[in-house]
PDB file of C-alpha atoms in Angstrom:
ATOM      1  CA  UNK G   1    -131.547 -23.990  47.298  1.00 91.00           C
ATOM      2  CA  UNK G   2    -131.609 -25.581  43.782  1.00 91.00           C
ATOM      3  CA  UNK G   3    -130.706 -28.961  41.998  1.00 92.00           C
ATOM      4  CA  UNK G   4    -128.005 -31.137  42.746  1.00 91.00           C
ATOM      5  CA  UNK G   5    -124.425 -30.324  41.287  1.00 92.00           C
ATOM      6  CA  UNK G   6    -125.503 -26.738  40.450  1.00 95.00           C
ATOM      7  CA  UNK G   7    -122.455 -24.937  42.850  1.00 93.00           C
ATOM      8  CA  UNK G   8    -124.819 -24.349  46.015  1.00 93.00           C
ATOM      9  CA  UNK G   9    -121.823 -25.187  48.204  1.00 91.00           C
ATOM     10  CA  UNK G  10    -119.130 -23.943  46.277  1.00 93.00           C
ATOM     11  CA  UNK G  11    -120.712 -20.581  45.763  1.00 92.00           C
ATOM     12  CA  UNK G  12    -120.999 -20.584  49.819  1.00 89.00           C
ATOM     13  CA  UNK G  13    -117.551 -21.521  49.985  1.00 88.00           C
ATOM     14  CA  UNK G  14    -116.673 -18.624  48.009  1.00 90.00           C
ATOM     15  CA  UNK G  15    -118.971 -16.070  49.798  1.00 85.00           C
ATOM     16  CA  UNK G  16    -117.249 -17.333  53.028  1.00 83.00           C
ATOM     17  CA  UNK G  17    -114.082 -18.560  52.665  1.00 83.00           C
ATOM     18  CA  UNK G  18    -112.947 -17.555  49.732  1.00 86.00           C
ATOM     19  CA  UNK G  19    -111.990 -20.846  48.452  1.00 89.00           C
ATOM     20  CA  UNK G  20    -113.158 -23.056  45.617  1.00 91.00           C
ATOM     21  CA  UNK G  21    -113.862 -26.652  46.586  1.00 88.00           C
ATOM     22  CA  UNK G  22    -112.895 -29.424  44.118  1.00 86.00           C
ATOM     23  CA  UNK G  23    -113.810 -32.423  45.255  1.00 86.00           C
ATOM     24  CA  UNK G  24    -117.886 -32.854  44.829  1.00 82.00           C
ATOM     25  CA  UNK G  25    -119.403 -34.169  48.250  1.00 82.00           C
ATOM     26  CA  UNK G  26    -122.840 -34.417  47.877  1.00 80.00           C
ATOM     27  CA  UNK G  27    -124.523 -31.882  50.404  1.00 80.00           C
ATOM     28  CA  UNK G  28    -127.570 -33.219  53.293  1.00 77.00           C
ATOM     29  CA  UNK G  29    -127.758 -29.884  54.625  1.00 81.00           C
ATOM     30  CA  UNK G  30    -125.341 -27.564  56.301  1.00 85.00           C
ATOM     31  CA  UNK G  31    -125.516 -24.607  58.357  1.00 85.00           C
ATOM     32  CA  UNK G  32    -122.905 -22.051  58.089  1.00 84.00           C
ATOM     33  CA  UNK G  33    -122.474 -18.887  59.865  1.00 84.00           C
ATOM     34  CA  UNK G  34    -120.240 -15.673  59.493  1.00 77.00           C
ATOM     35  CA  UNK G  35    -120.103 -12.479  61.150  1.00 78.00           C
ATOM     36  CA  UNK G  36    -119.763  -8.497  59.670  1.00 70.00           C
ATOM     37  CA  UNK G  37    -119.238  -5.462  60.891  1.00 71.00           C
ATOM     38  CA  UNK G  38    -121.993  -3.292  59.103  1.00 66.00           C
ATOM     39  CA  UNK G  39    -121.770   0.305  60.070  1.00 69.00           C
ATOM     40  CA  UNK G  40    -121.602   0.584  63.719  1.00 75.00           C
ATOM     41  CA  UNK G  41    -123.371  -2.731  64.431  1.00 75.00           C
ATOM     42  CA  UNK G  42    -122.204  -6.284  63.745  1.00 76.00           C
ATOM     43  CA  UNK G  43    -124.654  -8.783  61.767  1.00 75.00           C
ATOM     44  CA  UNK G  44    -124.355 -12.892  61.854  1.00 79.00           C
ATOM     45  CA  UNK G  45    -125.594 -14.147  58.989  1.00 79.00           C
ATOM     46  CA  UNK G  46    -126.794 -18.176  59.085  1.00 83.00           C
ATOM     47  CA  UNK G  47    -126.533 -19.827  55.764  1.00 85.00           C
ATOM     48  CA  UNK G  48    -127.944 -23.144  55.263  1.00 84.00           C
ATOM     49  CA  UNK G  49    -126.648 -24.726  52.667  1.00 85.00           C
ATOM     50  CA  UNK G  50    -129.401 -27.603  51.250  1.00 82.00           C
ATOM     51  CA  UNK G  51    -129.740 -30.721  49.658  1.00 79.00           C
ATOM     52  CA  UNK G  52    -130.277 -31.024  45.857  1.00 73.00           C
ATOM     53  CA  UNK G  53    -130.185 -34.709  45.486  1.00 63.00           C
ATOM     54  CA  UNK G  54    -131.905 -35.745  48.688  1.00 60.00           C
ATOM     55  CA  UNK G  55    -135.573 -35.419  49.400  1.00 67.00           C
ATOM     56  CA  UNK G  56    -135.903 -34.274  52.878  1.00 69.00           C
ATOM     57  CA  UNK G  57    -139.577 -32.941  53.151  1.00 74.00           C
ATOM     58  CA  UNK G  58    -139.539 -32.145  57.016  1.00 77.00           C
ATOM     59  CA  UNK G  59    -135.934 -30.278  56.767  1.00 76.00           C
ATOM     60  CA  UNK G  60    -136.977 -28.209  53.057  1.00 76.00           C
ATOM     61  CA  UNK G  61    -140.400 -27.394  55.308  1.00 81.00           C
ATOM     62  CA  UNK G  62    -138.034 -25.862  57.932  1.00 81.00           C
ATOM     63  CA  UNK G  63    -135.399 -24.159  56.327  1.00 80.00           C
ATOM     64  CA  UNK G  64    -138.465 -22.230  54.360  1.00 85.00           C
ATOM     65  CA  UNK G  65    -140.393 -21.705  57.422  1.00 86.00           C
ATOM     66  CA  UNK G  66    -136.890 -20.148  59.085  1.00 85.00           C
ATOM     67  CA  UNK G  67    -135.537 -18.541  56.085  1.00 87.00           C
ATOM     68  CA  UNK G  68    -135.311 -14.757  55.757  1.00 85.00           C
ATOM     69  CA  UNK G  69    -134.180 -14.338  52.332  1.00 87.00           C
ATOM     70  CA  UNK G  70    -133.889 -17.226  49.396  1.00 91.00           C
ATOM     71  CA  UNK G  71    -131.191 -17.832  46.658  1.00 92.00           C
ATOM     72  CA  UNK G  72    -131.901 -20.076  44.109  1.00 95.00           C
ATOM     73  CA  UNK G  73    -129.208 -22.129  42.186  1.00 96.00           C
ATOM     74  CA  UNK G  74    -129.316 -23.692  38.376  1.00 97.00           C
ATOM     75  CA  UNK G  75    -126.223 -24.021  36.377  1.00 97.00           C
ATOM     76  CA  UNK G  76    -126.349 -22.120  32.811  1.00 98.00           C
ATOM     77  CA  UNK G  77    -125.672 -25.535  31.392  1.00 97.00           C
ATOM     78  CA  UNK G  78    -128.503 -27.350  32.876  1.00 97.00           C
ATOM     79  CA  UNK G  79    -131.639 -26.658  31.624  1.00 97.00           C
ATOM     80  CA  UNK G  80    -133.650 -28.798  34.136  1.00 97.00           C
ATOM     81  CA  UNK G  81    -132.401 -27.169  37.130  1.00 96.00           C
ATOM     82  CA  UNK G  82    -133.603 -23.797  35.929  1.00 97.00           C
ATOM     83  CA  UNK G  83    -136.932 -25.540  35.924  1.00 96.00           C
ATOM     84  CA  UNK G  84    -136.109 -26.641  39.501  1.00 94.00           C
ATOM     85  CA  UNK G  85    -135.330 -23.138  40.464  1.00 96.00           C
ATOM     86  CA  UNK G  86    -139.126 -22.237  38.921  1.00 96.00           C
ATOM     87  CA  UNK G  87    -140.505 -25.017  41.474  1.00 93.00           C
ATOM     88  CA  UNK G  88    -138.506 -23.911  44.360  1.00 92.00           C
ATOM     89  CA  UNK G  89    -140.073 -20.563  43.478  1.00 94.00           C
ATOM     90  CA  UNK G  90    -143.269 -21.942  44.007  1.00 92.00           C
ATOM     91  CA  UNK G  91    -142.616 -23.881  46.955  1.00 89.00           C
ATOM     92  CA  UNK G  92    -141.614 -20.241  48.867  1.00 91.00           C
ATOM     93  CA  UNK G  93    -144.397 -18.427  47.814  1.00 91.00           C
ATOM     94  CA  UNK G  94    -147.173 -21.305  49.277  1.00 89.00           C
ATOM     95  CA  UNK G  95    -145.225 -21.580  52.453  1.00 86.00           C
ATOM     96  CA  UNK G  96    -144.149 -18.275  53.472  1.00 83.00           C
ATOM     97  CA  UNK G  97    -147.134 -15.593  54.327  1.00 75.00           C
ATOM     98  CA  UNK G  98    -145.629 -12.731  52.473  1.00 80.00           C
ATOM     99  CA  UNK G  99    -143.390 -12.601  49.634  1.00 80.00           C
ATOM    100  CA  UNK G 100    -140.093 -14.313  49.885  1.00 84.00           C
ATOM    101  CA  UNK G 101    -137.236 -12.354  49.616  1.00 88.00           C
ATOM    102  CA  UNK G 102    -135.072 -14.238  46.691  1.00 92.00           C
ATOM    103  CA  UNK G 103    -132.096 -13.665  44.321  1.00 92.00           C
ATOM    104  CA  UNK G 104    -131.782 -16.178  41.825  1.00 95.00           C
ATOM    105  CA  UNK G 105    -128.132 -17.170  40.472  1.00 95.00           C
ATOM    106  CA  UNK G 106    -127.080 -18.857  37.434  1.00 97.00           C
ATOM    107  CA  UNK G 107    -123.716 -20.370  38.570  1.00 97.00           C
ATOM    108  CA  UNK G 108    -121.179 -21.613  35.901  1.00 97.00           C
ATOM    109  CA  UNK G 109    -120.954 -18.744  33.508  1.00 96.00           C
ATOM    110  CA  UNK G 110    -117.455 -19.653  33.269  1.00 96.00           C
ATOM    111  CA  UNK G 111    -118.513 -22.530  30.540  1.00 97.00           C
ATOM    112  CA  UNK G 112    -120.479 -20.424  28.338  1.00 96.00           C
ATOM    113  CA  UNK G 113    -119.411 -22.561  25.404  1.00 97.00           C
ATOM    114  CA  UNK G 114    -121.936 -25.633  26.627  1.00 97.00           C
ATOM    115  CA  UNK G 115    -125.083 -22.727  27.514  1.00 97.00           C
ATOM    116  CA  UNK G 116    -128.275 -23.542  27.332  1.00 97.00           C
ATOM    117  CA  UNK G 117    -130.561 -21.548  29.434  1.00 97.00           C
ATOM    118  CA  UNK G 118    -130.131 -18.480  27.526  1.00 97.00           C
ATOM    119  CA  UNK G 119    -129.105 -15.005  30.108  1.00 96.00           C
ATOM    120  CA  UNK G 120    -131.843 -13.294  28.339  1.00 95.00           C
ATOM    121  CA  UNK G 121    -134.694 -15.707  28.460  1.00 96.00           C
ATOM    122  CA  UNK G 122    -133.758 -16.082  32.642  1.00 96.00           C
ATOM    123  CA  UNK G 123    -133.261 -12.589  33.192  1.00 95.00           C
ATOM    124  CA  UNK G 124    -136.701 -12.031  31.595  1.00 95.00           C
ATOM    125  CA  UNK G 125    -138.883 -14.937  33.567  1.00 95.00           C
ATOM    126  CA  UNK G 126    -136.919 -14.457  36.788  1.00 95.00           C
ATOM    127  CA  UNK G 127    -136.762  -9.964  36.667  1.00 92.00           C
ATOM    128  CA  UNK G 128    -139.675  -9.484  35.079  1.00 93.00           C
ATOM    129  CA  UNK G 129    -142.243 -12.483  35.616  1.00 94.00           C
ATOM    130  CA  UNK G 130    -141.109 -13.348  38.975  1.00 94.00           C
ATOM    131  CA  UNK G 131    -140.370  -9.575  40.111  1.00 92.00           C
ATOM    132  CA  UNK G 132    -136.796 -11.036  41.921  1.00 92.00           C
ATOM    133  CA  UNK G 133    -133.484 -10.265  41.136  1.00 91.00           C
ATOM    134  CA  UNK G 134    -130.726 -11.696  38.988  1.00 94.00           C
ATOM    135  CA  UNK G 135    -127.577 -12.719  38.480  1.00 93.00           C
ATOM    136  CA  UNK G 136    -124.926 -15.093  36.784  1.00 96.00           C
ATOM    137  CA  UNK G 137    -122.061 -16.084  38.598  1.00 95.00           C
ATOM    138  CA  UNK G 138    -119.363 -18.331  38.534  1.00 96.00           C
ATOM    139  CA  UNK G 139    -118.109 -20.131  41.735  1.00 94.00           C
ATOM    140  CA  UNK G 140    -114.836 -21.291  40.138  1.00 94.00           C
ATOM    141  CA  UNK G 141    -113.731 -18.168  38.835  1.00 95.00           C
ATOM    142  CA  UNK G 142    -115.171 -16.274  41.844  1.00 92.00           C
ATOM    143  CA  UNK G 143    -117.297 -13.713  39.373  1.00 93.00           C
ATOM    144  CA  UNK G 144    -120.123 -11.998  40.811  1.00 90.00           C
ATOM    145  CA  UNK G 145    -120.213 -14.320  44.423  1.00 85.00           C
ATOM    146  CA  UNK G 146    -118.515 -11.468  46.551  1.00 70.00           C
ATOM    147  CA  UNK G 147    -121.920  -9.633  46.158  1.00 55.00           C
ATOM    148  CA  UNK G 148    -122.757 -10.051  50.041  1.00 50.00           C
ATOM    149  CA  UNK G 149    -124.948  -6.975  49.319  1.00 50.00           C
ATOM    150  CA  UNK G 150    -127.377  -8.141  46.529  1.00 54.00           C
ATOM    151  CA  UNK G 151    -128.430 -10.468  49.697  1.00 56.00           C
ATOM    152  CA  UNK G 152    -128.623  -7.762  52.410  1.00 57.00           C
ATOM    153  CA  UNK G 153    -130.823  -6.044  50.309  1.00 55.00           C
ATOM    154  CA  UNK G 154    -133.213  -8.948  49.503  1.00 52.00           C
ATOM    155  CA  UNK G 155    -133.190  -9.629  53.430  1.00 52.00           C
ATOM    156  CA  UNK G 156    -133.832  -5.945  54.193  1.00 55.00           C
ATOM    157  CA  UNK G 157    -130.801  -5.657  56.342  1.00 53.00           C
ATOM    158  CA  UNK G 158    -128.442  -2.688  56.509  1.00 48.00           C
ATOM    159  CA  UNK G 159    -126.249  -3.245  53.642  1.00 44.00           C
ATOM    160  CA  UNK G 160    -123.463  -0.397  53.818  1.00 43.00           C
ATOM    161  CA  UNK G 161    -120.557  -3.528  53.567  1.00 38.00           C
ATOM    162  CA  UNK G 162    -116.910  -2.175  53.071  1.00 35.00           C
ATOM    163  CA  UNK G 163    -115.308  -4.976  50.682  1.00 39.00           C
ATOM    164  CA  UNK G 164    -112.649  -5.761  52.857  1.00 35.00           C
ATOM    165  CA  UNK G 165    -114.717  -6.647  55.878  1.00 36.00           C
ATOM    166  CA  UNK G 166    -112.654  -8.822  57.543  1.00 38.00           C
ATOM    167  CA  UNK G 167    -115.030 -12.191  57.976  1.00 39.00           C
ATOM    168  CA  UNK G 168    -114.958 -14.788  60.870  1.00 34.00           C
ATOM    169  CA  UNK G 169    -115.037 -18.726  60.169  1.00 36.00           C
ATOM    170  CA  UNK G 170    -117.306 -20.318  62.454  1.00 39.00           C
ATOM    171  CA  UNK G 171    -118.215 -23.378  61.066  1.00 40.00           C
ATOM    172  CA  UNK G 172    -115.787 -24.464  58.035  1.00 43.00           C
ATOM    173  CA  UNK G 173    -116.550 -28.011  57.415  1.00 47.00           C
ATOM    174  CA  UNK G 174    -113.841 -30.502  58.389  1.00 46.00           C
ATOM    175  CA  UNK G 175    -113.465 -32.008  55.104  1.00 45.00           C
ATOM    176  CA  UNK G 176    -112.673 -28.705  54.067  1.00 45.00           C
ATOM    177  CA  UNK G 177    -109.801 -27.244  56.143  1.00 44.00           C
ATOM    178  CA  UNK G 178    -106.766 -28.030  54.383  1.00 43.00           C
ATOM    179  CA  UNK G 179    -104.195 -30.954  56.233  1.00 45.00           C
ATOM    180  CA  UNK G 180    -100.887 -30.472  56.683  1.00 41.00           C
ATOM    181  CA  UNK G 181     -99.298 -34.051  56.738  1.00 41.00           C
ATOM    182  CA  UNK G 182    -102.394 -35.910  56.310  1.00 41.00           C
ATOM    183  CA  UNK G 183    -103.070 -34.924  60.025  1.00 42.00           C
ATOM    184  CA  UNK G 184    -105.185 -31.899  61.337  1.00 39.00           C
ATOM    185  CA  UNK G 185    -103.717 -30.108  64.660  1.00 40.00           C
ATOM    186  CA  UNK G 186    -105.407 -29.127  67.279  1.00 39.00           C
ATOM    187  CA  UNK G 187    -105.119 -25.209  66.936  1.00 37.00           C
ATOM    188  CA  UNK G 188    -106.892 -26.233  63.446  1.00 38.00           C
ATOM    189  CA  UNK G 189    -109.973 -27.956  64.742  1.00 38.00           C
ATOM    190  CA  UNK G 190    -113.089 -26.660  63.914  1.00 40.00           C
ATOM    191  CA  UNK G 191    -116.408 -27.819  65.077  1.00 40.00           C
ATOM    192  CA  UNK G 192    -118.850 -28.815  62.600  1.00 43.00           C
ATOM    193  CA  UNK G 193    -122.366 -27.544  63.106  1.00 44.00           C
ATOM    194  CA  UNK G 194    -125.004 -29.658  61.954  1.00 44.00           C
ATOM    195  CA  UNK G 195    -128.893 -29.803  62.206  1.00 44.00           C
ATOM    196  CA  UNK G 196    -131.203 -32.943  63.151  1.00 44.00           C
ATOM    197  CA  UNK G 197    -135.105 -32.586  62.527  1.00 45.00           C
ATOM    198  CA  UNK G 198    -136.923 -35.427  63.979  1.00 35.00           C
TER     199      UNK G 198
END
């Protein structure tokens, strides 16, 4: 969860795929699933990807309700989303009985040059005054995304992860599978999972 343009999708692209999207597509909300091999059992793990520019009160309401554990996106050059991320904060803790399990992620630390919420100031307010846990990242240059286990934890899942699990796509986007002569085959279809709330 977090603003609009922050990386939510991108960073899920990396987690999952591996893969850095260029193009910007705004996001409604999309669910994505993969599968790991922890230990000796096997764990799916549902990742809904939300909107940051839409406002979709009956869908936010349910992916809270549903969620087991919470990241929260700003970019490190965008000073109002790190606000954003202190309202989504909010939002968890008066909808969810007990306290939320969340990570909160500072995505672009790749342009440090154009900073300006300061690492210190949101380690501080998000470790300390918020009690969650922190981390800058950077979706482009893949830094600190592969850390499947920060979210295990946070989740309170098993989180001995070898980091060369092999992963399973299950629900890669269409707009995202690379064509091959401006035409996708049918070996190379993948269903797109989607969610209505009514």
């Amino acid at each position: 969860m977090g603003a609009a343009r922050v990386g939510k999708t991108a960073i899920v692209h990396q987690f999952l795929y591996d893969m850095f999207p260029t193009k910007y597509i705004p996001t409604i909300e999309e669910l994505y699933r993969g599968e790991y091999d922890v230990g000796n059992t096997g764990l799916v793990l549902d990742i809904l990807d939300t909107s940051g520019s839409y406002e979709f009160p009956a869908m936010r309401k349910l992916a809270v309700e549903t969620g087991d554990a919470f990241i929260l996106v700003y970019a490190i050059n965008d000073e109002e989303s790190f606000e954003e991320v202190g309202r989504l904060k909010e939002l968890l803790m008066e909808h969810k009985s007990c306290n939320p399990h969340i990570v909160v992620v500072g995505n672009k630390c790749d342009l440090e040059k154009q900073r300006v919420v300061q690492k210190v100031v949101a380690d501080t307010i998000v470790g300390i005054d918020w009690e969650n846990r922190f981390v800058e990242a950077s979706a482009k240059e893949n830094i600190n995304i592969v850390r499947r286990k920060e979210v295990l934890v946070q989740a309170n899942f098993p989180y001995d992860l070898n980091p060369a699990v092999q992963k399973r796509r299950t629900s890669l986007p269409l707009y995202a599978i690379p064509k091959s002569n401006n035409n996708i085959t049918k070996s190379k279809k993948i269903k797109r999972n989607s969610c209505a709330v009514s």
